[in-house]
């Protein structure tokens, strides 16, 4: 297998890991004021993601760094064309991180209410904009023959992109509700379980519509099979949630989220950014890749450090695996 293909798969894997892990803490943040009816309940909800949210964002840093190093032209075209949405994501993530860190610094309920609002905004906005961004990567954007984005901001907000944004938010919120049911106890657990059941049906309809449209735009038999498997895993997670089997429910939504992202990358390959103006202007993985020597060095570095990151993050989840009780 060529190193170009290997690094496309690596980047797809990093984005998959990011959305599976960051997806549930985006969902928890989005649901904070819905699930938590008072300060103790909101504090308990935040405690479920407190030890892991910053570790989950490492996957985003790794995905961005890997794209910059392995596919510099992909990175350049992406950031020039999607500059404002990506900047908005960055600002939202900063505000969210600050709010999570400083929420408990003061006992003032008004202060904590403001931080809760920032956490909610900082969770919903990135989810929405990531969905819009990835939908556009599948659909394609206006690129000239130099692979430069020549469209406007409005070109990024078509019907398919907006459906992608809404779908990402819905999937993450459902994923987060099931995570809360898994990690809490008592009334908070029951409330999260009921909410996941209600949201799950709507989310399933949105997800199936989005994945079907994505496959119709740019897909093949392989990516369609992966997308169908994602839909089945999501339904399985919802069924498990109905029976109060939160572990299996969370596994189902996690697998579904991961397979859905994989299906998008599978539909895209070997292209990295399609052009809606001229097929000849489409940017492929081979055209966007760094030199063979650079990819070889990157492969050695990744082989050394990736297992360490996985071991550390796995240990973190194991240490903080117990349910959180409202106090």
CSV table of C-alpha atoms in Angstrom, one decimal, residues 14-147:
chain,number,residue,atom,x,y,z
A,14,UNK,CA,-8.0,10.5,13.5
A,15,UNK,CA,-11.2,12.3,12.5
A,16,UNK,CA,-13.2,9.2,13.3
A,17,UNK,CA,-11.7,9.0,16.8
A,18,UNK,CA,-12.3,12.7,17.3
A,19,UNK,CA,-16.0,12.6,16.4
A,20,UNK,CA,-16.7,9.5,18.4
A,21,UNK,CA,-15.0,10.9,21.5
A,22,UNK,CA,-15.6,14.6,21.2
A,23,UNK,CA,-19.1,13.8,19.9
A,24,UNK,CA,-20.4,12.7,23.3
A,25,UNK,CA,-18.9,15.5,25.2
A,26,UNK,CA,-20.4,18.0,22.7
A,27,UNK,CA,-23.7,16.3,23.3
A,28,UNK,CA,-23.3,16.6,27.1
A,29,UNK,CA,-22.5,20.3,26.7
A,30,UNK,CA,-25.4,20.9,24.4
A,31,UNK,CA,-27.8,19.1,26.9
A,32,UNK,CA,-26.4,20.8,30.0
A,33,UNK,CA,-29.3,23.1,30.6
A,34,UNK,CA,-31.8,20.5,29.4
A,35,UNK,CA,-30.6,17.6,31.5
A,36,UNK,CA,-29.5,19.6,34.6
A,37,UNK,CA,-32.5,21.2,36.3
A,38,UNK,CA,-30.5,22.7,39.1
A,39,UNK,CA,-26.9,23.3,40.0
A,40,UNK,CA,-26.0,19.9,41.6
A,41,UNK,CA,-27.4,18.1,38.5
A,42,UNK,CA,-25.5,20.4,36.1
A,43,UNK,CA,-22.3,19.9,38.1
A,44,UNK,CA,-22.8,16.1,37.9
A,45,UNK,CA,-23.3,16.3,34.2
A,46,UNK,CA,-20.1,18.3,33.7
A,47,UNK,CA,-18.2,15.9,36.0
A,48,UNK,CA,-18.9,13.0,33.6
A,49,UNK,CA,-16.8,14.8,30.9
A,50,UNK,CA,-14.4,16.8,33.2
A,51,UNK,CA,-11.5,14.3,33.1
A,52,UNK,CA,-11.7,13.5,29.4
A,53,UNK,CA,-12.9,16.5,27.3
A,54,UNK,CA,-9.5,18.0,26.9
A,55,UNK,CA,-8.0,14.6,26.0
A,56,UNK,CA,-10.7,14.1,23.3
A,57,UNK,CA,-9.6,17.4,21.7
A,58,UNK,CA,-6.1,15.9,21.2
A,59,UNK,CA,-7.5,13.9,18.3
A,60,UNK,CA,-8.4,17.2,16.6
A,61,UNK,CA,-4.9,18.6,17.1
A,62,UNK,CA,-3.4,15.3,15.8
A,63,UNK,CA,-5.8,15.3,12.7
A,64,UNK,CA,-4.9,18.9,11.9
A,65,UNK,CA,-1.2,18.4,12.4
A,66,UNK,CA,-1.2,15.2,10.3
A,67,UNK,CA,-3.1,16.9,7.5
A,68,UNK,CA,-0.6,19.8,7.5
A,69,UNK,CA,2.4,17.5,7.4
A,70,UNK,CA,1.2,14.7,5.1
A,71,UNK,CA,-1.1,16.7,2.8
A,72,UNK,CA,-0.1,20.4,2.9
A,73,UNK,CA,-2.1,21.3,-0.2
A,74,UNK,CA,-5.2,19.8,1.3
A,75,UNK,CA,-4.6,21.7,4.5
A,76,UNK,CA,-4.0,25.0,2.6
A,77,UNK,CA,-7.1,24.7,0.3
A,78,UNK,CA,-9.3,23.6,3.3
A,79,UNK,CA,-8.2,26.5,5.5
A,80,UNK,CA,-8.4,29.1,2.7
A,81,UNK,CA,-11.9,28.0,1.6
A,82,UNK,CA,-13.3,27.3,5.1
A,83,UNK,CA,-11.5,30.0,7.0
A,84,UNK,CA,-14.5,31.6,8.6
A,85,UNK,CA,-16.3,28.4,9.7
A,86,UNK,CA,-13.0,26.9,11.0
A,87,UNK,CA,-12.2,30.2,12.8
A,88,UNK,CA,-15.7,30.1,14.4
A,89,UNK,CA,-15.1,26.5,15.5
A,90,UNK,CA,-11.8,27.5,17.1
A,91,UNK,CA,-13.3,30.5,19.0
A,92,UNK,CA,-16.2,28.3,20.2
A,93,UNK,CA,-13.8,25.6,21.4
A,94,UNK,CA,-11.7,28.2,23.3
A,95,UNK,CA,-14.8,29.7,25.0
A,96,UNK,CA,-16.0,26.2,25.9
A,97,UNK,CA,-12.7,25.2,27.3
A,98,UNK,CA,-12.4,28.4,29.4
A,99,UNK,CA,-16.0,27.9,30.7
A,100,UNK,CA,-15.3,24.3,31.7
A,101,UNK,CA,-12.2,25.2,33.5
A,102,UNK,CA,-13.5,28.3,35.3
A,103,UNK,CA,-17.1,27.3,36.0
A,104,UNK,CA,-16.2,26.0,39.4
A,105,UNK,CA,-13.8,28.9,40.4
A,106,UNK,CA,-16.7,30.9,41.9
A,107,UNK,CA,-19.7,29.7,43.9
A,108,UNK,CA,-21.9,32.4,42.4
A,109,UNK,CA,-24.8,30.8,40.6
A,110,UNK,CA,-25.1,33.7,38.2
A,111,UNK,CA,-21.4,33.2,37.2
A,112,UNK,CA,-22.0,29.5,36.8
A,113,UNK,CA,-25.1,30.2,34.7
A,114,UNK,CA,-23.0,32.3,32.3
A,115,UNK,CA,-20.4,29.5,32.1
A,116,UNK,CA,-23.1,27.0,31.3
A,117,UNK,CA,-24.3,29.2,28.5
A,118,UNK,CA,-20.8,29.3,27.0
A,119,UNK,CA,-20.5,25.5,27.4
A,120,UNK,CA,-23.7,25.0,25.5
A,121,UNK,CA,-22.8,27.5,22.7
A,122,UNK,CA,-19.3,26.1,22.6
A,123,UNK,CA,-20.7,22.6,22.1
A,124,UNK,CA,-23.5,23.3,19.6
A,125,UNK,CA,-21.6,25.7,17.3
A,126,UNK,CA,-18.6,23.3,16.5
A,127,UNK,CA,-20.9,20.4,16.0
A,128,UNK,CA,-23.0,22.3,13.5
A,129,UNK,CA,-20.0,23.8,11.7
A,130,UNK,CA,-18.1,20.4,11.5
A,131,UNK,CA,-21.2,18.9,9.9
A,132,UNK,CA,-21.4,21.7,7.4
A,133,UNK,CA,-17.6,21.4,6.7
A,134,UNK,CA,-17.7,17.7,6.1
A,135,UNK,CA,-20.8,17.8,4.0
A,136,UNK,CA,-19.1,20.3,1.7
A,137,UNK,CA,-16.0,18.1,1.5
A,138,UNK,CA,-18.3,15.3,0.1
A,139,UNK,CA,-20.3,17.6,-2.1
A,140,UNK,CA,-17.4,19.6,-3.4
A,141,UNK,CA,-16.6,23.3,-3.5
A,142,UNK,CA,-15.6,25.8,-6.3
A,143,UNK,CA,-11.9,25.1,-7.0
A,144,UNK,CA,-10.0,26.6,-10.0
A,145,UNK,CA,-7.3,24.7,-11.9
A,146,UNK,CA,-4.7,25.7,-9.2
A,147,UNK,CA,-6.9,24.0,-6.5
